PDB file of C-alpha atoms and ligand atoms in Angstrom:
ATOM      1  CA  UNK A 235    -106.385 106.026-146.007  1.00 92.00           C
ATOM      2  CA  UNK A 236    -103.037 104.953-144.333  1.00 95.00           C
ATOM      3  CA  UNK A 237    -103.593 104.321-140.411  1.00 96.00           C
ATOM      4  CA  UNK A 238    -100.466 103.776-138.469  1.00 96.00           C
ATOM      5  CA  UNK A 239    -100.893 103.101-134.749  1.00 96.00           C
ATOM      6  CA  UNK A 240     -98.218 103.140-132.021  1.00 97.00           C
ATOM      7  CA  UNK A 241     -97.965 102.567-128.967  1.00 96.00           C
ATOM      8  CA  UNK A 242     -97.482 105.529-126.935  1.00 97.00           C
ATOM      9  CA  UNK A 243     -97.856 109.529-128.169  1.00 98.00           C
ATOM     10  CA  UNK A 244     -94.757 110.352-127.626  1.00 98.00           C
ATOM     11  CA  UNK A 245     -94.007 107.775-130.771  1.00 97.00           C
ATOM     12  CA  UNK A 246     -97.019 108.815-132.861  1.00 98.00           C
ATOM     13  CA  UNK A 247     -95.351 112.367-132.124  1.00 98.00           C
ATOM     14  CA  UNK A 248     -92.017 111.190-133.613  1.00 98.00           C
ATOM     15  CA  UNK A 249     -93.439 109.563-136.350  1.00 98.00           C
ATOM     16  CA  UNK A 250     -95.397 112.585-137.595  1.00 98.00           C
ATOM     17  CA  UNK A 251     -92.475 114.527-137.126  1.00 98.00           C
ATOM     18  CA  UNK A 252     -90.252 112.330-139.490  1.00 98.00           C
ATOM     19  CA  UNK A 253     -92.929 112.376-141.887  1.00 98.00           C
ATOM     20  CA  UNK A 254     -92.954 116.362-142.274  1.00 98.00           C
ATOM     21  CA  UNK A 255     -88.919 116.467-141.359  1.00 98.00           C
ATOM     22  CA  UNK A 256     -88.561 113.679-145.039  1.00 98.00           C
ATOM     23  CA  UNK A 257     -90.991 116.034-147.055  1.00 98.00           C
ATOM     24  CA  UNK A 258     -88.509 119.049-146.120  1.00 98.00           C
ATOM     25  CA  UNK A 259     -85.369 116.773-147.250  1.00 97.00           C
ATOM     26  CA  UNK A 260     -86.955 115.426-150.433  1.00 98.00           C
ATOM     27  CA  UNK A 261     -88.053 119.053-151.372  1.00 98.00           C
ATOM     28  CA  UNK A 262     -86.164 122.018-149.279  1.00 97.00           C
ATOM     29  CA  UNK A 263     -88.553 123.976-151.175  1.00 98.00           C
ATOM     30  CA  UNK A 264     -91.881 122.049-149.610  1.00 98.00           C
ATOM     31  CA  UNK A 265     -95.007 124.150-148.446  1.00 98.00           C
ATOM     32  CA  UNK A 266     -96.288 123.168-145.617  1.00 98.00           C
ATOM     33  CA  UNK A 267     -99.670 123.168-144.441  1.00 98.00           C
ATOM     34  CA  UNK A 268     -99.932 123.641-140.343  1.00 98.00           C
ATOM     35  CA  UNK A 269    -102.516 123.465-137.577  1.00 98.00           C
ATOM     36  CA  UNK A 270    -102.238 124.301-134.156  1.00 98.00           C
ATOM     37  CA  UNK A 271    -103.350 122.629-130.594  1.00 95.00           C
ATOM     38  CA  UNK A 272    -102.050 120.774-127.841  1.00 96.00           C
ATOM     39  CA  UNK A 273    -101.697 117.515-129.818  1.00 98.00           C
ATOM     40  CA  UNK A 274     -99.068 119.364-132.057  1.00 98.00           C
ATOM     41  CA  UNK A 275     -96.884 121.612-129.952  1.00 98.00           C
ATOM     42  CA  UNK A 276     -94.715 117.904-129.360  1.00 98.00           C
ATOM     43  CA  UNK A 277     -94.756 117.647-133.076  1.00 98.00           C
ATOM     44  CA  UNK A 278     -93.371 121.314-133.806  1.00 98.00           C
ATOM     45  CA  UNK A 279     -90.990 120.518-130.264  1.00 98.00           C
ATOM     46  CA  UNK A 280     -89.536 117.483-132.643  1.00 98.00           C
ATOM     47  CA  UNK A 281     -88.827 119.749-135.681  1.00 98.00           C
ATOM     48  CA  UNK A 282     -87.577 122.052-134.088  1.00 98.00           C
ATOM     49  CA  UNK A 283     -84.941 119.895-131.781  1.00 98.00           C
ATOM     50  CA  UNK A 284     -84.234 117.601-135.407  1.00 98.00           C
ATOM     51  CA  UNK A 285     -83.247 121.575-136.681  1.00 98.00           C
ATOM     52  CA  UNK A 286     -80.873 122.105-133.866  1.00 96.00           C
ATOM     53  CA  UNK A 287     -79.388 118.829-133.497  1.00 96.00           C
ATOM     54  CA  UNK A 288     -79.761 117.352-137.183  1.00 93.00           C
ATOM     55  CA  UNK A 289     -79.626 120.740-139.232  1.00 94.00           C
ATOM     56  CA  UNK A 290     -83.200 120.032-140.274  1.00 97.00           C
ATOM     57  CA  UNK A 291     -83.525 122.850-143.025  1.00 98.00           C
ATOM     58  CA  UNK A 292     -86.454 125.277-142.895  1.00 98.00           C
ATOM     59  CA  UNK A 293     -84.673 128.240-145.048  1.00 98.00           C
ATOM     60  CA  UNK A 294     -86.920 127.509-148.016  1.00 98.00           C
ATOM     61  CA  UNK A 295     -89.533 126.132-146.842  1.00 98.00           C
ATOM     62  CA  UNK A 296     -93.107 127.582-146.965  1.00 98.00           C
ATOM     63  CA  UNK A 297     -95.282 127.247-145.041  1.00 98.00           C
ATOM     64  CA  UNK A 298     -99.706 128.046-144.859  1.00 98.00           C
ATOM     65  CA  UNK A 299    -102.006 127.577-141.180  1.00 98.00           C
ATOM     66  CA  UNK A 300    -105.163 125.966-141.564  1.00 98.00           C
ATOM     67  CA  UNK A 301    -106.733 129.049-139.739  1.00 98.00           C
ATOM     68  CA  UNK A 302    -106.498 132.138-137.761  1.00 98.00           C
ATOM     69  CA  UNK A 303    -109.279 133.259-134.746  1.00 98.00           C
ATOM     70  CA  UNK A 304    -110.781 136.640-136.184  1.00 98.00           C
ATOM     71  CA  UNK A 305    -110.566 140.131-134.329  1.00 96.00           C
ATOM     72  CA  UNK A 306    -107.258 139.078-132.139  1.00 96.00           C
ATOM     73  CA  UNK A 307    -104.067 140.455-133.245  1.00 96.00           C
ATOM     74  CA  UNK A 308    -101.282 138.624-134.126  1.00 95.00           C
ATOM     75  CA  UNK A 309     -99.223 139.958-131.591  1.00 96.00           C
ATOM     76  CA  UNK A 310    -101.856 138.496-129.095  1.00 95.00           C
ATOM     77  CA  UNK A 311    -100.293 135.689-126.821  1.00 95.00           C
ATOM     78  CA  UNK A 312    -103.546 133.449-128.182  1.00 96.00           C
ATOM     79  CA  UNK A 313    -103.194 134.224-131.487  1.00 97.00           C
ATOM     80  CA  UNK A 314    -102.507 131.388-134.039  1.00 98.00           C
ATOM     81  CA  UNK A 315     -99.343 133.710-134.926  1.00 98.00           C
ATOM     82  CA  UNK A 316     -98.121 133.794-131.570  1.00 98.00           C
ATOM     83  CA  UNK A 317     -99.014 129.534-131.102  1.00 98.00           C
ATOM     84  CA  UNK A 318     -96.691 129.211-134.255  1.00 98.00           C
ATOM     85  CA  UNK A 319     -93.889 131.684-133.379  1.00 98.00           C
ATOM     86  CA  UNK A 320     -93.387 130.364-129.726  1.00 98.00           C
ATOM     87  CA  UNK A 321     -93.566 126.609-130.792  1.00 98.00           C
ATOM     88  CA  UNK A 322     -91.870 126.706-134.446  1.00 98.00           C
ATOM     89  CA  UNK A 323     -91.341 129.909-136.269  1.00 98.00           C
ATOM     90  CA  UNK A 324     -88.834 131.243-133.470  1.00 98.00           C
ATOM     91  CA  UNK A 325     -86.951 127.926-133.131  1.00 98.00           C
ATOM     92  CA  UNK A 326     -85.794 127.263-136.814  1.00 98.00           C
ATOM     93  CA  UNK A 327     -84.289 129.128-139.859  1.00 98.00           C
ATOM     94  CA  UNK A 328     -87.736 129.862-141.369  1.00 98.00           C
ATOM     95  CA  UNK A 329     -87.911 133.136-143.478  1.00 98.00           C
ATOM     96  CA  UNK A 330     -91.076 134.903-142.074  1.00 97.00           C
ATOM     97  CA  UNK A 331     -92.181 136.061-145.169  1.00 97.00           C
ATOM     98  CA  UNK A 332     -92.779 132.699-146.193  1.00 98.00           C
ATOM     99  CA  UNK A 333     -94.933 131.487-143.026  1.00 98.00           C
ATOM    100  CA  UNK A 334     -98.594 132.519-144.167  1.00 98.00           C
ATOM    101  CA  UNK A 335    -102.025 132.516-141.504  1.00 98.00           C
ATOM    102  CA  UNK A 336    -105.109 133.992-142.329  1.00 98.00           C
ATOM    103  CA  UNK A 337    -105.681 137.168-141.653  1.00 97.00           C
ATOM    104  CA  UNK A 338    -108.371 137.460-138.749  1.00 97.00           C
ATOM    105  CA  UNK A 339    -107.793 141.569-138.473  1.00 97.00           C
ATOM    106  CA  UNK A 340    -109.012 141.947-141.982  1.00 97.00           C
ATOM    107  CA  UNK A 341    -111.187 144.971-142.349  1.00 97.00           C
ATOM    108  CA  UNK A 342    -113.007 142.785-145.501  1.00 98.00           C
ATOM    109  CA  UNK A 343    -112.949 138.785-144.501  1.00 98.00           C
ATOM    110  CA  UNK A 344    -114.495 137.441-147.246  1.00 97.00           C
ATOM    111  CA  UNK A 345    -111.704 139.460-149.397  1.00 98.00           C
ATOM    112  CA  UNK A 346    -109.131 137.753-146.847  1.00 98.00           C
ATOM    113  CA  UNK A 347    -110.782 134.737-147.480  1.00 98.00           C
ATOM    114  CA  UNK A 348    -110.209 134.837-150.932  1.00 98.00           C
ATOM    115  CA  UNK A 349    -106.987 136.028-151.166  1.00 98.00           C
ATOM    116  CA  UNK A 350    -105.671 133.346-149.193  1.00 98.00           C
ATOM    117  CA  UNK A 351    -106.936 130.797-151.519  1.00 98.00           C
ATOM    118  CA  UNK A 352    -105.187 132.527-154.141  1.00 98.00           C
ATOM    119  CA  UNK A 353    -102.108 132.252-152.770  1.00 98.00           C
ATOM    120  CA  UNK A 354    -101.841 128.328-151.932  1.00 98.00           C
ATOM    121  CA  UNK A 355    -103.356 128.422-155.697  1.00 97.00           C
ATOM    122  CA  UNK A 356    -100.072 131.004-156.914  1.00 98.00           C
ATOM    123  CA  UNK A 357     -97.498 128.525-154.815  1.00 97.00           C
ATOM    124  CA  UNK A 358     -98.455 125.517-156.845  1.00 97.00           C
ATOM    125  CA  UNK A 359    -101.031 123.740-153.262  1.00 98.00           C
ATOM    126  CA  UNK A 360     -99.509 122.898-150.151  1.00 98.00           C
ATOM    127  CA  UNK A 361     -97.995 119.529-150.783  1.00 98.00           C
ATOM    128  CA  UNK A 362     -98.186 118.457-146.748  1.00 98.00           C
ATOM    129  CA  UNK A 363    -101.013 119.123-144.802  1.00 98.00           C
ATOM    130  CA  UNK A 364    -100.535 118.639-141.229  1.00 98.00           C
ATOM    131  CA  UNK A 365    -103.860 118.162-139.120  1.00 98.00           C
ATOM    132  CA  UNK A 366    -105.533 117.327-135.944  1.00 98.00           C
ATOM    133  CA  UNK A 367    -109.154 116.419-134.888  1.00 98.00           C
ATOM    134  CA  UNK A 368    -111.603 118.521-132.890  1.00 96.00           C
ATOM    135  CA  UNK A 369    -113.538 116.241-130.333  1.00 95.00           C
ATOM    136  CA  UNK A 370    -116.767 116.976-132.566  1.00 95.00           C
ATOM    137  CA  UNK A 371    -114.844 115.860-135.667  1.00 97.00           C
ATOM    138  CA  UNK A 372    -113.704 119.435-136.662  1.00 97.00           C
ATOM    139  CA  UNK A 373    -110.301 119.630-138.848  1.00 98.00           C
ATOM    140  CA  UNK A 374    -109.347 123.015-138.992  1.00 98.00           C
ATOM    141  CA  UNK A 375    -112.020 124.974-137.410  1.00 97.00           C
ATOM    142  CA  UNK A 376    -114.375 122.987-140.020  1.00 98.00           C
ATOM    143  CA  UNK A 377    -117.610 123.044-137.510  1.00 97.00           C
ATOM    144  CA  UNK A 378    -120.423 120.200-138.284  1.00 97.00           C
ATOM    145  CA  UNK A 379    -122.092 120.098-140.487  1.00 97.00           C
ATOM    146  CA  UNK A 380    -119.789 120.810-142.742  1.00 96.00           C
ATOM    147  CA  UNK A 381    -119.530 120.321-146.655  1.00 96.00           C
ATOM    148  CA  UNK A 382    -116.796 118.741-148.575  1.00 96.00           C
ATOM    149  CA  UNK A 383    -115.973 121.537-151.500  1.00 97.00           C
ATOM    150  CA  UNK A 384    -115.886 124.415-149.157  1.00 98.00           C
ATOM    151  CA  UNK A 385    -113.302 126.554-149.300  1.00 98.00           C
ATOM    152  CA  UNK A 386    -111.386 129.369-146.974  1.00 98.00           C
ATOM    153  CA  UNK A 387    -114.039 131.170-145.021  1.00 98.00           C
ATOM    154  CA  UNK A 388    -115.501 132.823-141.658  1.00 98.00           C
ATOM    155  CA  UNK A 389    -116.989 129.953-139.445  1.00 98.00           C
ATOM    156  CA  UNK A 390    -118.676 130.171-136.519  1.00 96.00           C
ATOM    157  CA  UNK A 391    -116.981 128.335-133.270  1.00 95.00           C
ATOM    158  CA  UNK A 392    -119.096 125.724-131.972  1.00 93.00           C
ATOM    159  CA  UNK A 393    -119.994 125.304-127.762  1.00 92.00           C
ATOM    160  CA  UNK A 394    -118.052 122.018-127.345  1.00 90.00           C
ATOM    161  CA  UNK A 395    -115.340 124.213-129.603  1.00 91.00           C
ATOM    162  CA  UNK A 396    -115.475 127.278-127.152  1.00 93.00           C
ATOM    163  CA  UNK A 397    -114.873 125.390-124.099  1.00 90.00           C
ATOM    164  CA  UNK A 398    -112.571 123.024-125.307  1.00 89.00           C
ATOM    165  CA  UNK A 399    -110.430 126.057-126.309  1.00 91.00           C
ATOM    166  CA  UNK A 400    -111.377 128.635-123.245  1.00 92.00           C
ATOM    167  CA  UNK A 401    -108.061 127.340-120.464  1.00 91.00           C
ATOM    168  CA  UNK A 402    -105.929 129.716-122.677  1.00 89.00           C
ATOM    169  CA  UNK A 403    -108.041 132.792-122.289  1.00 91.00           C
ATOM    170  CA  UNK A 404    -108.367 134.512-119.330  1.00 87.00           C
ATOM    171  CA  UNK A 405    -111.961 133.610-119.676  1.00 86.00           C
ATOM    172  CA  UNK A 406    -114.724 131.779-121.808  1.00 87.00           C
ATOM    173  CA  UNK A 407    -116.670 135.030-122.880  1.00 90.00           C
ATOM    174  CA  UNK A 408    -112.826 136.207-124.028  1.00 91.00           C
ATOM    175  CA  UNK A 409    -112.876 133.190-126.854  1.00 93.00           C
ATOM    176  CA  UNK A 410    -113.412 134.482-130.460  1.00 96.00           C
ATOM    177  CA  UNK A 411    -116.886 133.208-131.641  1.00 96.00           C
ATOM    178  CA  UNK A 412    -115.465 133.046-135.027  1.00 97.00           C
ATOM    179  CA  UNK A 413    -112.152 132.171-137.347  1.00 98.00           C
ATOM    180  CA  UNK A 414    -111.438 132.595-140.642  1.00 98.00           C
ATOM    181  CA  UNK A 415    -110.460 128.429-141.932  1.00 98.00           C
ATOM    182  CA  UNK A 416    -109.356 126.481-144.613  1.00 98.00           C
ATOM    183  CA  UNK A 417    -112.455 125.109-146.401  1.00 98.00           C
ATOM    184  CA  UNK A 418    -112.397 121.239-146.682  1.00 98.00           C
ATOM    185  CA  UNK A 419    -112.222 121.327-150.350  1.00 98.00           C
ATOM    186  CA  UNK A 420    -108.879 123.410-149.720  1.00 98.00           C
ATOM    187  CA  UNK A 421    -107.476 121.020-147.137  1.00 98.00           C
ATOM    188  CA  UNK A 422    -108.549 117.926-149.524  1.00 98.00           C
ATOM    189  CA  UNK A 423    -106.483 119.825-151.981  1.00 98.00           C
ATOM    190  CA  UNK A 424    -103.368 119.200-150.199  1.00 98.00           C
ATOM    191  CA  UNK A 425    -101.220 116.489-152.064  1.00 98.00           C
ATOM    192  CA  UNK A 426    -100.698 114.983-148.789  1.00 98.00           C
ATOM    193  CA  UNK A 427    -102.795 114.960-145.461  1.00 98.00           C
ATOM    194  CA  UNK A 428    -101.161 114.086-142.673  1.00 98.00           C
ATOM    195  CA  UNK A 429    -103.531 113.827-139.182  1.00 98.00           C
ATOM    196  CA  UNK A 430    -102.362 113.057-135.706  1.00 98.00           C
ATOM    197  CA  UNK A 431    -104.255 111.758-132.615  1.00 98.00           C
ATOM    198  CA  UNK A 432    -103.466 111.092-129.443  1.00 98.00           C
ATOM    199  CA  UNK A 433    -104.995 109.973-126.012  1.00 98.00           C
ATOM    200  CA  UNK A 434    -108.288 108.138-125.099  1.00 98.00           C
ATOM    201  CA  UNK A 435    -110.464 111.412-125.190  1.00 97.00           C
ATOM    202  CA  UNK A 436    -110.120 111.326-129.356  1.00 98.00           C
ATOM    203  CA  UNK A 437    -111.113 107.470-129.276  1.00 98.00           C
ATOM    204  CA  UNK A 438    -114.777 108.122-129.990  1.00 98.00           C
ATOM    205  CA  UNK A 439    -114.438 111.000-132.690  1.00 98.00           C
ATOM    206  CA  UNK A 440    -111.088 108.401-134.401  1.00 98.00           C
ATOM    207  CA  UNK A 441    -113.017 105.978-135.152  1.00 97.00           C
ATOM    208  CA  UNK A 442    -116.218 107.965-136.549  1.00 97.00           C
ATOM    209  CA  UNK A 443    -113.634 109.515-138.807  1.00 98.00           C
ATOM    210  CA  UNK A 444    -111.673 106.983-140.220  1.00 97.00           C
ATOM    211  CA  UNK A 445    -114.530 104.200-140.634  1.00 95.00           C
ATOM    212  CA  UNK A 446    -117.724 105.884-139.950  1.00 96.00           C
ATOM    213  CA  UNK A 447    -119.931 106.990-142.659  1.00 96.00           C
ATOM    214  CA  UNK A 448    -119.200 109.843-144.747  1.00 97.00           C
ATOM    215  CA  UNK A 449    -120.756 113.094-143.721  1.00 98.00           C
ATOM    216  CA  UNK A 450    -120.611 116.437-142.743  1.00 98.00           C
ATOM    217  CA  UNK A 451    -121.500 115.651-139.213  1.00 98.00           C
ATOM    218  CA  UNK A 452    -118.274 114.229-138.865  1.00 98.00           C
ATOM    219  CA  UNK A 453    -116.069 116.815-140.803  1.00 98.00           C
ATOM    220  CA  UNK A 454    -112.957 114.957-140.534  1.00 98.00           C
ATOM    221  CA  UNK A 455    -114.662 111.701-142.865  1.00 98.00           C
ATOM    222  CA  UNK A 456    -114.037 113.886-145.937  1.00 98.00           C
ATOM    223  CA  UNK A 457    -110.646 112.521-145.220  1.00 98.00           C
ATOM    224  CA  UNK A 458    -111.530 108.981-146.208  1.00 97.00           C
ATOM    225  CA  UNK A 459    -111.980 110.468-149.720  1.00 97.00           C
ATOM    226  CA  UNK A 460    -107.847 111.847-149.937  1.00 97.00           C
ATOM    227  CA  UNK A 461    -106.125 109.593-152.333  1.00 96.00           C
ATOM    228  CA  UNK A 462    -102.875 110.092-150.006  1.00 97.00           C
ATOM    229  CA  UNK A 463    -104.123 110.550-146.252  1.00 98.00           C
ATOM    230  CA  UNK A 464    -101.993 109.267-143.347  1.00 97.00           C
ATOM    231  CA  UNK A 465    -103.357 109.244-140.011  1.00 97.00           C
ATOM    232  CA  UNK A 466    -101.189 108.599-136.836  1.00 97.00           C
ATOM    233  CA  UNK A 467    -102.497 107.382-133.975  1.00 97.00           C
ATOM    234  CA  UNK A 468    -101.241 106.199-130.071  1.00 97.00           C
ATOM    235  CA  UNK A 469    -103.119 103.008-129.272  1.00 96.00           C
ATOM    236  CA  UNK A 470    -104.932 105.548-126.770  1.00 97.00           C
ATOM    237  CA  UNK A 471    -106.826 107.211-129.777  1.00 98.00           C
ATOM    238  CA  UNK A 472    -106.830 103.869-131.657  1.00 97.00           C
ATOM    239  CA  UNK A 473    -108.983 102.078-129.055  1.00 97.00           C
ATOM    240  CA  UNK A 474    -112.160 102.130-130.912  1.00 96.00           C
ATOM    241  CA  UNK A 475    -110.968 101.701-134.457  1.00 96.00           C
ATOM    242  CA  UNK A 476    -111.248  97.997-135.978  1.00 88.00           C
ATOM    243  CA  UNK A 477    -108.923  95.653-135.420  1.00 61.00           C
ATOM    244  CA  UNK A 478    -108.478  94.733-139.192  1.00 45.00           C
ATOM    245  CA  UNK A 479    -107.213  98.260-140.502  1.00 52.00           C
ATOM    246  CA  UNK A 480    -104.611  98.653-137.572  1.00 50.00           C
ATOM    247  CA  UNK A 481    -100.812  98.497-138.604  1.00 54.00           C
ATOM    248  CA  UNK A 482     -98.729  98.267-135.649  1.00 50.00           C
ATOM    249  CA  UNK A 483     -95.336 100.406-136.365  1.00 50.00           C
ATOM    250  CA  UNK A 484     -93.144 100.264-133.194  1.00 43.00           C
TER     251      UNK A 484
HETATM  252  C1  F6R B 238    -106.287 124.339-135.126  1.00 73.46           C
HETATM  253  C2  F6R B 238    -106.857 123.130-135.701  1.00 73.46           C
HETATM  254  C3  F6R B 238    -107.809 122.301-134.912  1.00 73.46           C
HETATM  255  C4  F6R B 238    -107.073 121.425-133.894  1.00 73.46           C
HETATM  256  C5  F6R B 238    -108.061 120.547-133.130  1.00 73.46           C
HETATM  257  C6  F6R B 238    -107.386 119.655-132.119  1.00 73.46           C
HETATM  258  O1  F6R B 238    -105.381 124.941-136.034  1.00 73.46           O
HETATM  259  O2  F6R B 238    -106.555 122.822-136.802  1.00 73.46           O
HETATM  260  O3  F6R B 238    -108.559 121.520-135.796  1.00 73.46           O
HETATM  261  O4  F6R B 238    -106.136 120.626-134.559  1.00 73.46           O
HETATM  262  O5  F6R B 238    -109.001 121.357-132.483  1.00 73.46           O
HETATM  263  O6  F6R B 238    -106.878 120.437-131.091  1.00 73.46           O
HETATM  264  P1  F6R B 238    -106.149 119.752-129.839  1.00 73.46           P
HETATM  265  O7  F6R B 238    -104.923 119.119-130.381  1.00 73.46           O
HETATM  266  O8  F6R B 238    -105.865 120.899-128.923  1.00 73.46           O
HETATM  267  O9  F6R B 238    -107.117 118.761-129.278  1.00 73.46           O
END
């Protein structure tokens, strides 16, 4: 595992943003795995300025979200769709057919579930998978415990999960209790993992991650086991990890 800390978020931000924006100009073709949250709208902000101003190209690119809440529609301001249309989709030369979430309306999930597998598995994996951290250790919506060969399925939100998400609804009880998610095993597919961190409230669940024991508890250790896993982090974030696996990149 690859830790790279800077000194503020705004350049963690930039960095993870040149990482995805050098996949896409080594391999126009590149699919992209993508998560949503506050500590990534800056990230997809980036791309999408580095596509206006630098002619960052999207046109073949594909691209596959981590997950999708289940039971809102994807016209729904807080769905997933809607996160990724108003921060990225809308802003670059992406083909839509090629940008792929979940499918939380699905009549049969576990079907959904299963046929989303199968079509990372048809595109050949997602060769760059962009994630963040939940403040219980969560990547995706990967709840503790969690187990390390899972793959796509209906979780269950956690409480800390539910409020932590609830300022975009109108209110907590309108939160979806469940999303359909990558499985770990599918995410530790990804040729690449790529997981950003910012500000002092990740400190705690950082360090757990990237030096704790490995365990379910912490879903995000699986990470340790990626033979190419990057993870960015402001010095905010980085407070708690050891001194002797910090590189300083300013
Ligand atoms: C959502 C996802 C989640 C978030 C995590 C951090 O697609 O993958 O794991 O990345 O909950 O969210 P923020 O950045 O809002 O703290």
């Amino acid at each position: 595992m690859e830790i790279l800390i800077q000194p503020s978020a705004a350049s963690a931000t930039q960095l993870a943003a040149e990482m995805i924006a050098q996949t896409l100009r080594a391999n126009p073709r590149a699919v992209l795995g993508l998560a949503t949250g506050h500590t990534l709208e800056p990230v997809y902000a980036r791309l999408a300025q580095m596509h206006q101003k630098l002619l960052l190209d999207f046109s073949g690119c594909r691209t596959f979200n981590l997950d999708e809440y289940i039971g809102l529609p994807a016209a729904d301001p807080n769905s997933y769709r809607s996160y990724m249309n108003l921060h990225l989709f809308e802003k670059v030369n992406i083909a839509r057919h090629n940008t792929h979430l979940p499918d939380g309306m699905a009549t049969h999930l576990d079907a959904a579930c299963a046929d989303y597998e199968g079509r990372i598995a048809r595109i050949g994996g997602i060769e760059l998978q962009l994630l963040g951290i939940g403040l219980n250790g969560h990547i995706g919506f990967n709840e503790p415990p969690s187990r390390s060969d899972s793959r796509t399925h209906v979780e269950e939100l956690s409480p800390e999960t539910i409020r932590h998400n609830a300022p975009q609804f109108a209110s907590p009880a309108r939160v979806p209790r469940r999303a359909i998610t990558m499985g770990i095993g599918t995410i530790l597919d990804s040729h690449r993992c790529l997981l950003l961190a910012t500000g002092a409230e990740k400190a705690d669940i950082v360090a757990q991650a990237v030096e704790g024991p490995l365990t379910g508890q912490i879903p995000a250790s699986a990470l340790q086991t990626h033979f190419n896993c990057t993870v960015i982090l402001d010095s905010a974030a980085a407070a708690r990890v050891e001194a002797q696996v910090q590189t300083v990149i300013s």
